[in-house]
Amino acid sequence: MLNQLETIYQKLNLSAIKFNNLKETSVKLATEKSQKEIIEMYGQLNAADFNLVNLEGKTVQLSDYKGKIVVLDFWATWCGPCRAAFPNMQKLVKKYANDPVEFFFIDAFERGEKEDIKKNVAKLIADDNYTFNVLFDFDNKVAENYKVKLIPMKIVINKKGEIISVNSSEDNLDALIKENIN
C-alpha cells in the first residue's frame, strides 16, 4: 500500500520529504502493533528453537540461522491453499538465494507412516521442481509451539532471532525481507 501511496505522491508532485516522514511513521506504528500482537500470542518476541529433519535427512536447528532472516512456512500435502502459494514462494526463494535469508517449509499435520509422508512430499516437491528446504514436523510439536491453528501459516524471524511477523502474505513477505535484510 505504501508503494501505491508513493506513486500517487510522485504523480501529484507532492513532497518526497512528507512522504518519507509518513512512511517512517507508518512503518514504526505497524512494527509496534505487530510486536504487541506477537508478545500477546507467544509471550515474547524470541523465536522458539527447534530441531527438525529435512528432506535430505539432515537435522536443521533454527538457532544455527541467527544472523539471517528466516521464513517458516507451515504446510501439508493435502492443503490446497498451501500448494497454491508455492509458485510465489518459489519466486521468493529464488530471488533471495544469494542473500542472508533462509526459507524452511515445515510439513506438519500429515497422517500416515513417516516413510510414506516423506515419499509423498519428495514426489510433490520434485514434480513441481521446487527448491524448498522441507522440514518434517511429524509430531506437530513445532507447529504447536508456534501456535499454528490453520495452514498455510508463514512466520518471519529477523536476524536477531525475533519473530517480526505472523501469517504474512507472499507480498508482505517480500517487503518484510527487503526491510530487514540489512
XYZ file of N, CA, C and O in Angstrom:
728
model
N 0.812 -1.172 0.000
C 0.000 0.000 0.000
C 0.874 1.262 0.000
O 0.525 2.244 -0.648
N 1.989 1.178 0.724
C 2.898 2.328 0.727
C 3.460 2.601 -0.665
O 3.668 3.748 -1.040
N 3.683 1.534 -1.424
C 4.177 1.717 -2.796
C 3.156 2.472 -3.646
O 3.519 3.344 -4.440
N 1.882 2.127 -3.479
C 0.833 2.823 -4.216
C 0.761 4.288 -3.796
O 0.617 5.177 -4.639
N 0.867 4.523 -2.495
C 0.832 5.896 -2.000
C 2.017 6.705 -2.520
O 1.872 7.865 -2.902
N 3.171 6.075 -2.587
C 4.350 6.760 -3.113
C 4.135 7.154 -4.574
O 4.490 8.264 -4.989
N 3.553 6.259 -5.341
C 3.259 6.556 -6.749
C 2.317 7.749 -6.867
O 2.513 8.634 -7.712
N 1.311 7.799 -6.010
C 0.364 8.916 -6.017
C 1.083 10.216 -5.675
O 0.883 11.239 -6.345
N 1.921 10.178 -4.647
C 2.695 11.369 -4.267
C 3.530 11.867 -5.451
O 3.594 13.061 -5.722
N 4.170 10.920 -6.153
C 5.013 11.297 -7.289
C 4.186 11.894 -8.424
O 4.578 12.901 -9.021
N 3.061 11.274 -8.744
C 2.210 11.769 -9.834
C 1.673 13.163 -9.546
O 1.502 13.972 -10.449
N 1.391 13.428 -8.278
C 0.839 14.730 -7.896
C 1.929 15.742 -7.532
O 1.628 16.847 -7.096
N 3.194 15.337 -7.734
C 4.340 16.192 -7.405
C 4.299 16.707 -5.963
O 4.603 17.862 -5.685
N 3.896 15.818 -5.050
C 3.873 16.164 -3.632
C 5.250 15.928 -3.030
O 6.083 15.217 -3.588
N 5.473 16.490 -1.890
C 6.775 16.465 -1.246
C 7.253 15.050 -0.922
O 6.571 14.292 -0.229
N 8.450 14.724 -1.408
C 9.068 13.430 -1.100
C 9.419 13.352 0.380
O 9.337 12.285 0.991
N 9.774 14.485 0.959
C 10.110 14.526 2.392
C 8.878 14.182 3.227
O 8.952 13.383 4.164
N 7.735 14.761 2.853
C 6.498 14.461 3.579
C 6.130 12.988 3.426
O 5.692 12.348 4.378
N 6.303 12.442 2.221
C 6.005 11.026 2.021
C 6.917 10.162 2.883
O 6.463 9.231 3.539
N 8.212 10.460 2.887
C 9.152 9.667 3.682
C 8.834 9.738 5.166
O 8.957 8.732 5.875
N 8.421 10.904 5.654
C 8.008 11.035 7.055
C 6.771 10.184 7.336
O 6.688 9.499 8.364
N 5.811 10.238 6.407
C 4.600 9.435 6.537
C 4.941 7.946 6.535
O 4.435 7.179 7.358
N 5.820 7.548 5.626
C 6.226 6.150 5.523
C 6.922 5.693 6.811
O 6.627 4.617 7.341
N 7.829 6.517 7.312
C 8.570 6.181 8.531
C 7.614 6.004 9.717
O 7.721 5.047 10.477
N 6.663 6.913 9.842
C 5.679 6.825 10.929
C 4.805 5.588 10.766
O 4.544 4.869 11.735
N 4.379 5.319 9.552
C 3.533 4.166 9.272
C 4.249 2.860 9.603
O 3.681 1.972 10.253
N 5.489 2.734 9.176
C 6.269 1.524 9.440
C 6.478 1.353 10.937
O 6.340 0.251 11.477
N 6.782 2.449 11.633
C 7.003 2.392 13.085
C 5.739 1.919 13.805
O 5.799 1.035 14.670
N 4.584 2.488 13.450
C 3.329 2.102 14.083
C 2.967 0.645 13.777
O 2.515 -0.081 14.658
N 3.178 0.234 12.541
C 2.888 -1.150 12.151
C 3.796 -2.119 12.906
O 3.347 -3.180 13.359
N 5.065 -1.760 13.059
C 6.020 -2.606 13.785
C 5.607 -2.724 15.251
O 5.610 -3.824 15.814
N 5.269 -1.614 15.865
C 4.842 -1.632 17.274
C 3.595 -2.494 17.462
O 3.512 -3.280 18.403
N 2.636 -2.345 16.556
C 1.404 -3.136 16.636
C 1.718 -4.618 16.471
O 1.212 -5.458 17.228
N 2.549 -4.941 15.513
C 2.922 -6.329 15.260
C 3.648 -6.931 16.464
O 3.355 -8.060 16.878
N 4.585 -6.183 17.051
C 5.315 -6.676 18.215
C 4.375 -6.944 19.380
O 4.505 -7.953 20.069
N 3.421 -6.051 19.592
C 2.448 -6.236 20.671
C 1.641 -7.519 20.448
O 1.445 -8.309 21.369
N 1.187 -7.740 19.212
C 0.408 -8.938 18.893
C 1.239 -10.205 19.064
O 0.742 -11.215 19.556
N 2.514 -10.150 18.663
C 3.400 -11.313 18.796
C 3.628 -11.637 20.271
O 3.569 -12.803 20.677
N 3.855 -10.615 21.085
C 4.055 -10.838 22.522
C 2.786 -11.403 23.152
O 2.850 -12.318 23.980
N 1.619 -10.904 22.746
C 0.357 -11.451 23.253
C 0.205 -12.926 22.872
O -0.265 -13.729 23.656
N 0.648 -13.274 21.676
C 0.493 -14.637 21.179
C 1.506 -15.604 21.790
O 1.164 -16.718 22.174
N 2.784 -15.172 21.859
C 3.855 -16.072 22.275
C 4.459 -15.741 23.638
O 5.281 -16.510 24.137
N 4.127 -14.589 24.197
C 4.696 -14.198 25.473
C 6.055 -13.525 25.360
O 6.609 -13.057 26.342
N 6.609 -13.504 24.171
C 7.914 -12.892 23.914
C 8.104 -12.751 22.407
O 7.328 -13.285 21.631
N 9.162 -12.051 22.034
C 9.479 -11.916 20.611
C 10.415 -13.017 20.119
O 10.421 -13.351 18.935
N 11.224 -13.576 21.014
C 12.214 -14.583 20.610
C 11.540 -15.823 20.038
O 10.608 -16.368 20.637
N 12.042 -16.267 18.896
C 11.510 -17.462 18.243
C 11.958 -18.707 19.003
O 13.122 -18.808 19.412
N 11.043 -19.640 19.192
C 11.360 -20.897 19.874
C 12.285 -21.735 18.996
O 12.022 -21.926 17.802
N 13.362 -22.212 19.590
C 14.313 -23.038 18.848
C 13.698 -24.411 18.576
O 12.803 -24.864 19.299
N 14.179 -25.059 17.539
C 13.732 -26.413 17.235
C 14.793 -27.141 16.432
O 15.683 -26.518 15.857
N 14.679 -28.451 16.409
C 15.479 -29.336 15.558
C 14.508 -30.172 14.755
O 13.673 -30.870 15.341
N 14.607 -30.106 13.442
C 13.786 -30.945 12.576
C 14.662 -31.523 11.475
O 15.672 -30.928 11.093
N 14.259 -32.665 10.966
C 14.992 -33.317 9.882
C 14.414 -32.858 8.556
O 13.195 -32.753 8.397
N 15.317 -32.574 7.593
C 14.843 -32.123 6.284
C 14.706 -33.296 5.318
O 14.962 -34.453 5.679
N 14.316 -32.997 4.112
C 14.058 -33.998 3.082
C 15.296 -34.837 2.768
O 15.192 -36.000 2.398
N 16.478 -34.244 2.954
C 17.738 -34.959 2.693
C 18.212 -35.751 3.909
O 19.270 -36.371 3.858
N 17.463 -35.701 5.010
C 17.828 -36.451 6.209
C 18.752 -35.704 7.159
O 19.198 -36.261 8.154
N 19.035 -34.440 6.880
C 19.898 -33.642 7.750
C 19.060 -32.942 8.816
O 17.949 -32.506 8.548
N 19.631 -32.827 10.015
C 18.953 -32.124 11.096
C 19.210 -30.626 10.958
O 20.351 -30.193 10.779
N 18.147 -29.866 11.036
C 18.215 -28.409 10.947
C 17.815 -27.842 12.309
O 16.757 -28.196 12.841
N 18.669 -26.999 12.872
C 18.362 -26.333 14.134
C 18.190 -24.844 13.852
O 19.087 -24.203 13.296
N 17.046 -24.304 14.240
C 16.725 -22.909 13.952
C 17.802 -21.961 14.460
O 18.211 -21.047 13.755
N 18.297 -22.170 15.670
C 19.264 -21.235 16.264
C 20.563 -21.141 15.467
O 21.298 -20.162 15.602
N 20.840 -22.109 14.618
C 22.031 -22.050 13.757
C 21.907 -20.966 12.686
O 22.890 -20.647 12.018
N 20.721 -20.414 12.518
C 20.474 -19.445 11.450
C 20.338 -18.019 11.974
O 19.886 -17.144 11.244
N 20.752 -17.795 13.231
C 20.795 -16.422 13.743
C 21.736 -15.636 12.857
O 22.758 -16.144 12.412
N 21.391 -14.387 12.573
C 22.175 -13.586 11.633
C 21.573 -13.612 10.242
O 22.057 -12.935 9.338
N 20.527 -14.433 10.065
C 19.795 -14.488 8.796
C 18.324 -14.232 9.071
O 17.834 -14.478 10.175
N 17.632 -13.765 8.070
C 16.178 -13.702 8.138
C 15.684 -15.112 7.844
O 16.172 -15.770 6.916
N 14.736 -15.581 8.635
C 14.205 -16.929 8.447
C 12.697 -16.833 8.232
O 12.000 -16.156 8.990
N 12.237 -17.509 7.198
C 10.807 -17.602 6.926
C 10.395 -19.053 7.157
O 10.946 -19.968 6.535
N 9.459 -19.241 8.085
C 8.886 -20.563 8.326
C 7.544 -20.621 7.618
O 6.699 -19.755 7.838
N 7.368 -21.609 6.768
C 6.107 -21.778 6.050
C 5.538 -23.138 6.459
O 6.034 -24.185 6.028
N 4.525 -23.132 7.325
C 3.880 -24.374 7.761
C 2.861 -24.782 6.710
O 2.027 -23.968 6.298
N 2.899 -26.051 6.317
C 2.058 -26.522 5.226
C 1.836 -28.025 5.352
O 2.418 -28.685 6.221
N 1.014 -28.582 4.465
C 0.792 -30.032 4.368
C 0.461 -30.370 2.913
O -0.031 -29.523 2.166
N 0.717 -31.604 2.543
C 0.487 -32.017 1.154
C -0.985 -31.937 0.760
O -1.313 -31.706 -0.398
N -1.869 -32.122 1.714
C -3.310 -32.125 1.437
C -3.919 -30.719 1.420
O -5.106 -30.560 1.127
N -3.132 -29.703 1.713
C -3.626 -28.329 1.860
C -3.563 -27.589 0.522
O -2.482 -27.197 0.064
N -4.729 -27.390 -0.095
C -4.795 -26.690 -1.376
C -4.235 -25.277 -1.340
O -3.421 -24.909 -2.200
N -4.635 -24.449 -0.364
C -4.080 -23.092 -0.298
C -2.563 -23.071 -0.092
O -1.879 -22.178 -0.591
N -2.046 -24.062 0.633
C -0.589 -24.147 0.823
C 0.090 -24.334 -0.529
O 1.032 -23.617 -0.871
N -0.407 -25.293 -1.273
C 0.197 -25.613 -2.567
C -0.019 -24.487 -3.580
O 0.846 -24.234 -4.422
N -1.151 -23.790 -3.472
C -1.414 -22.665 -4.377
C -0.419 -21.532 -4.146
O -0.108 -20.774 -5.073
N 0.100 -21.413 -2.927
C 1.068 -20.357 -2.604
C 2.493 -20.717 -3.034
O 3.360 -19.844 -3.104
N 2.740 -21.981 -3.326
C 4.107 -22.430 -3.619
C 4.774 -21.741 -4.814
O 5.958 -21.413 -4.727
N 4.087 -21.507 -5.935
C 4.786 -20.830 -7.041
C 5.340 -19.456 -6.639
O 6.479 -19.122 -6.979
N 4.550 -18.676 -5.893
C 5.049 -17.376 -5.428
C 6.161 -17.538 -4.395
O 7.104 -16.746 -4.374
N 6.041 -18.540 -3.560
C 7.100 -18.791 -2.575
C 8.383 -19.203 -3.292
O 9.477 -18.795 -2.895
N 8.268 -19.984 -4.360
C 9.450 -20.380 -5.130
C 10.151 -19.152 -5.704
O 11.375 -19.071 -5.717
N 9.356 -18.185 -6.177
C 9.946 -16.946 -6.693
C 10.751 -16.228 -5.613
O 11.837 -15.715 -5.882
N 10.217 -16.193 -4.385
C 10.942 -15.554 -3.281
C 12.205 -16.330 -2.919
O 13.255 -15.726 -2.676
N 12.108 -17.649 -2.894
C 13.286 -18.483 -2.597
C 14.380 -18.188 -3.611
O 15.553 -17.992 -3.261
N 14.000 -18.128 -4.874
C 14.966 -17.856 -5.945
C 15.514 -16.424 -5.831
O 16.720 -16.202 -5.963
N 14.630 -15.461 -5.595
C 15.030 -14.058 -5.508
C 16.069 -13.825 -4.414
O 17.004 -13.038 -4.589
N 15.923 -14.515 -3.287
C 16.807 -14.287 -2.143
C 17.846 -15.402 -1.946
O 18.442 -15.520 -0.884
N 18.084 -16.171 -2.991
C 19.007 -17.304 -2.894
C 20.421 -16.890 -2.485
O 21.125 -17.663 -1.828
N 20.846 -15.708 -2.852
C 22.212 -15.262 -2.544
C 22.257 -14.237 -1.411
O 23.256 -13.542 -1.243
N 21.182 -14.146 -0.656
C 21.097 -13.196 0.451
C 21.014 -13.955 1.778
O 20.743 -15.162 1.796
N 21.211 -13.254 2.893
C 21.134 -13.918 4.202
C 19.683 -14.182 4.621
O 19.180 -13.640 5.602
N 19.008 -15.004 3.821
C 17.603 -15.353 4.049
C 17.465 -16.861 3.897
O 17.969 -17.431 2.929
N 16.778 -17.483 4.839
C 16.507 -18.923 4.774
C 15.001 -19.142 4.791
O 14.288 -18.510 5.574
N 14.541 -20.031 3.945
C 13.145 -20.427 3.910
C 13.061 -21.886 4.352
O 13.746 -22.739 3.787
N 12.240 -22.150 5.357
C 12.001 -23.518 5.799
C 10.523 -23.826 5.611
O 9.660 -23.147 6.172
N 10.250 -24.849 4.829
C 8.886 -25.276 4.553
C 8.592 -26.460 5.469
O 9.036 -27.577 5.209
N 7.878 -26.174 6.557
C 7.669 -27.170 7.613
C 6.393 -27.947 7.344
O 5.279 -27.431 7.477
N 6.579 -29.208 6.951
C 5.462 -30.098 6.666
C 4.916 -30.613 8.008
O 5.641 -31.234 8.777
N 3.641 -30.334 8.260
C 3.010 -30.729 9.515
C 1.590 -31.215 9.244
O 1.080 -31.085 8.135
N 0.984 -31.793 10.259
C -0.418 -32.208 10.213
C -0.711 -33.271 9.151
O -1.804 -33.326 8.608
N 0.280 -34.102 8.877
C 0.082 -35.203 7.924
C -0.381 -36.444 8.685
O -0.139 -36.582 9.885
N -1.007 -37.343 7.972
C -1.394 -38.641 8.546
C -0.648 -39.716 7.785
O -0.380 -39.574 6.601
N -0.324 -40.783 8.491
C 0.345 -41.904 7.851
C 1.707 -42.166 8.449
O 2.132 -41.526 9.415
N 2.378 -43.131 7.875
C 3.709 -43.513 8.322
C 4.736 -42.487 7.839
O 4.589 -41.927 6.750
N 5.769 -42.297 8.638
C 6.794 -41.305 8.302
C 7.378 -41.519 6.907
O 7.547 -40.575 6.153
N 7.684 -42.756 6.576
C 8.287 -43.035 5.260
C 7.333 -42.706 4.122
O 7.758 -42.205 3.081
N 6.048 -42.979 4.313
C 5.056 -42.642 3.282
C 4.929 -41.122 3.126
O 4.816 -40.608 2.008
N 4.943 -40.425 4.265
C 4.866 -38.957 4.227
C 6.071 -38.410 3.475
O 5.929 -37.550 2.594
N 7.266 -38.905 3.798
C 8.490 -38.443 3.126
C 8.400 -38.671 1.618
O 8.751 -37.793 0.831
N 7.923 -39.845 1.208
C 7.805 -40.156 -0.219
C 6.820 -39.211 -0.911
O 7.090 -38.707 -2.004
N 5.675 -38.980 -0.279
C 4.663 -38.089 -0.873
C 5.196 -36.662 -1.012
O 4.983 -36.006 -2.032
N 5.878 -36.192 0.026
C 6.439 -34.844 -0.002
C 7.527 -34.752 -1.072
O 7.551 -33.807 -1.870
N 8.421 -35.739 -1.104
C 9.511 -35.731 -2.083
C 8.957 -35.719 -3.506
O 9.462 -34.981 -4.367
N 7.908 -36.492 -3.742
C 7.301 -36.531 -5.075
C 6.694 -35.173 -5.440
O 6.920 -34.666 -6.537
N 5.952 -34.577 -4.517
C 5.330 -33.277 -4.775
C 6.392 -32.223 -5.096
O 6.264 -31.485 -6.064
N 7.434 -32.173 -4.309
C 8.500 -31.179 -4.492
C 9.219 -31.412 -5.830
O 9.459 -30.473 -6.587
N 9.527 -32.669 -6.128
C 10.232 -32.991 -7.375
C 9.358 -32.751 -8.604
O 9.829 -32.194 -9.604
N 8.083 -33.140 -8.534
C 7.179 -32.994 -9.675
C 7.044 -31.537 -10.116
O 6.887 -31.252 -11.300
N 7.085 -30.617 -9.148
C 6.915 -29.208 -9.470
C 8.234 -28.435 -9.481
O 8.233 -27.206 -9.566
N 9.340 -29.160 -9.389
C 10.681 -28.565 -9.449
C 10.908 -27.457 -8.419
O 11.561 -26.461 -8.702
N 10.361 -27.645 -7.224
C 10.589 -26.669 -6.164
C 11.959 -26.909 -5.534
O 12.407 -28.045 -5.420
N 12.587 -25.828 -5.119
C 13.909 -25.927 -4.477
C 13.780 -25.613 -2.990
O 14.627 -24.944 -2.408
N 12.722 -26.114 -2.378
C 12.416 -25.820 -0.984
C 13.250 -26.679 -0.034
O 13.504 -27.851 -0.315
N 13.615 -26.083 1.089
C 14.205 -26.844 2.181
C 13.042 -27.272 3.063
O 12.545 -26.510 3.894
N 12.566 -28.501 2.844
C 11.405 -29.036 3.554
C 11.881 -29.685 4.848
O 12.804 -30.496 4.847
N 11.210 -29.310 5.949
C 11.471 -29.913 7.255
C 10.219 -30.671 7.680
O 9.104 -30.250 7.398
N 10.427 -31.792 8.381
C 9.300 -32.625 8.804
C 9.011 -32.454 10.287
O 9.863 -32.716 11.129
N 7.785 -32.031 10.587
C 7.301 -31.900 11.962
C 6.298 -33.034 12.190
O 5.097 -32.809 12.321
N 6.817 -34.261 12.249
C 5.953 -35.441 12.306
C 5.020 -35.446 13.517
O 3.887 -35.898 13.422
N 5.503 -34.973 14.658
C 4.668 -34.979 15.864
C 3.963 -33.644 16.119
O 3.301 -33.467 17.137
N 4.109 -32.706 15.189
C 3.458 -31.391 15.243
C 3.859 -30.556 16.458
O 3.167 -29.597 16.810
N 4.975 -30.874 17.079
C 5.432 -30.116 18.267
C 5.839 -28.693 17.905
O 5.537 -27.755 18.631
N 6.538 -28.534 16.789
C 6.959 -27.195 16.376
C 5.721 -26.378 16.009
O 5.601 -25.218 16.401
N 4.800 -26.985 15.299
C 3.550 -26.291 14.950
C 2.802 -25.874 16.217
O 2.283 -24.760 16.298
N 2.770 -26.737 17.216
C 2.121 -26.390 18.484
C 2.844 -25.235 19.165
O 2.203 -24.307 19.661
N 4.184 -25.296 19.219
C 4.967 -24.223 19.848
C 4.729 -22.881 19.175
O 4.757 -21.840 19.831
N 4.531 -22.905 17.866
C 4.293 -21.673 17.118
C 2.803 -21.350 16.978
O 2.433 -20.450 16.227
N 1.974 -22.113 17.710
C 0.525 -21.874 17.763
C -0.115 -21.847 16.378
O -0.954 -20.990 16.064
N 0.292 -22.794 15.556
C -0.264 -22.914 14.208
C -1.613 -23.621 14.318
O -1.681 -24.777 14.715
N -2.648 -22.900 13.997
C -4.010 -23.457 14.048
C -4.512 -23.776 12.648
O -5.230 -24.740 12.447
N -4.159 -22.917 11.691
C -4.558 -23.086 10.299
C -3.325 -22.990 9.419
O -2.381 -22.276 9.743
N -3.349 -23.722 8.310
C -2.250 -23.620 7.352
C -2.826 -23.192 6.009
O -4.007 -23.438 5.758
N -2.048 -22.539 5.193
C -0.643 -22.191 5.404
C -0.494 -21.079 6.444
O -1.375 -20.235 6.595
N 0.619 -21.115 7.143
C 0.965 -20.053 8.082
C 2.440 -19.757 7.922
O 3.271 -20.670 7.965
N 2.737 -18.500 7.709
C 4.113 -18.076 7.491
C 4.550 -17.179 8.642
O 3.832 -16.269 9.021
N 5.727 -17.463 9.176
C 6.288 -16.693 10.283
C 7.651 -16.181 9.845
O 8.460 -16.943 9.306
N 7.897 -14.895 10.079
C 9.173 -14.297 9.704
C 9.952 -13.985 10.984
O 9.412 -13.394 11.922
N 11.214 -14.383 10.983
C 12.114 -14.191 12.113
C 13.274 -13.327 11.635
O 13.857 -13.588 10.578
N 13.596 -12.279 12.411
C 14.676 -11.383 11.996
C 16.046 -11.965 12.341
O 16.150 -13.063 12.912
N 17.084 -11.234 12.005
C 18.460 -11.712 12.191
C 18.825 -11.908 13.658
O 19.754 -12.640 13.968
N 18.088 -11.263 14.556
C 18.344 -11.409 15.995
C 17.602 -12.602 16.586
O 17.712 -12.864 17.774
N 16.815 -13.290 15.765
C 16.061 -14.443 16.254
C 14.713 -14.078 16.845
O 14.122 -14.856 17.580
N 14.206 -12.890 16.478
C 12.913 -12.430 16.979
C 11.841 -12.560 15.905
O 12.091 -12.254 14.736
N 10.668 -12.986 16.317
C 9.537 -13.064 15.390
C 9.106 -11.639 15.065
O 8.879 -10.833 15.964
N 9.021 -11.335 13.785
C 8.591 -9.990 13.381
C 7.262 -10.006 12.627
O 6.670 -8.956 12.418
N 6.816 -11.195 12.238
C 5.553 -11.266 11.519
C 4.976 -12.671 11.617
O 5.712 -13.657 11.556
N 3.659 -12.706 11.765
C 2.942 -13.980 11.789
C 1.859 -13.918 10.724
O 1.084 -12.963 10.678
N 1.854 -14.921 9.891
C 0.825 -15.085 8.861
C 0.850 -14.008 7.789
O -0.188 -13.503 7.366
N 2.028 -13.687 7.313
C 2.180 -12.724 6.225
C 1.815 -13.354 4.890
O 2.027 -14.537 4.679
N 1.307 -12.519 4.002
C 1.074 -12.974 2.627
C 2.418 -12.981 1.897
O 3.407 -12.429 2.389
N 2.441 -13.581 0.714
C 3.693 -13.610 -0.055
C 4.156 -12.200 -0.393
O 5.337 -11.906 -0.369
N 3.214 -11.294 -0.695
C 3.572 -9.901 -1.000
C 4.205 -9.227 0.210
O 5.204 -8.526 0.093
N 3.611 -9.415 1.368
C 4.161 -8.829 2.590
C 5.521 -9.430 2.935
O 6.379 -8.736 3.480
N 5.699 -10.706 2.642
C 6.984 -11.349 2.924
C 8.115 -10.640 2.192
O 9.162 -10.357 2.778
N 7.892 -10.352 0.938
C 8.921 -9.687 0.146
C 9.273 -8.333 0.764
O 10.448 -8.002 0.943
N 8.268 -7.565 1.138
C 8.507 -6.247 1.752
C 9.228 -6.387 3.094
O 10.161 -5.641 3.381
N 8.818 -7.360 3.898
C 9.467 -7.575 5.203
C 10.927 -7.973 5.055
O 11.798 -7.511 5.792
N 11.187 -8.838 4.089
C 12.571 -9.265 3.854
C 13.412 -8.073 3.423
O 14.484 -7.842 3.972
N 12.917 -7.311 2.452
C 13.649 -6.126 1.979
C 13.944 -5.159 3.125
O 15.033 -4.620 3.245
N 12.941 -4.968 3.974
C 13.042 -4.027 5.085
C 14.069 -4.476 6.128
O 14.693 -3.660 6.783
N 14.249 -5.789 6.300
C 15.084 -6.317 7.376
C 16.383 -6.957 6.921
O 17.136 -7.465 7.739
N 16.659 -6.922 5.641
C 17.817 -7.643 5.112
C 19.144 -7.008 5.505
O 20.145 -7.692 5.647
N 19.189 -5.703 5.703
C 20.453 -5.041 6.050
C 20.626 -4.857 7.530
O 19.809 -4.837 8.308
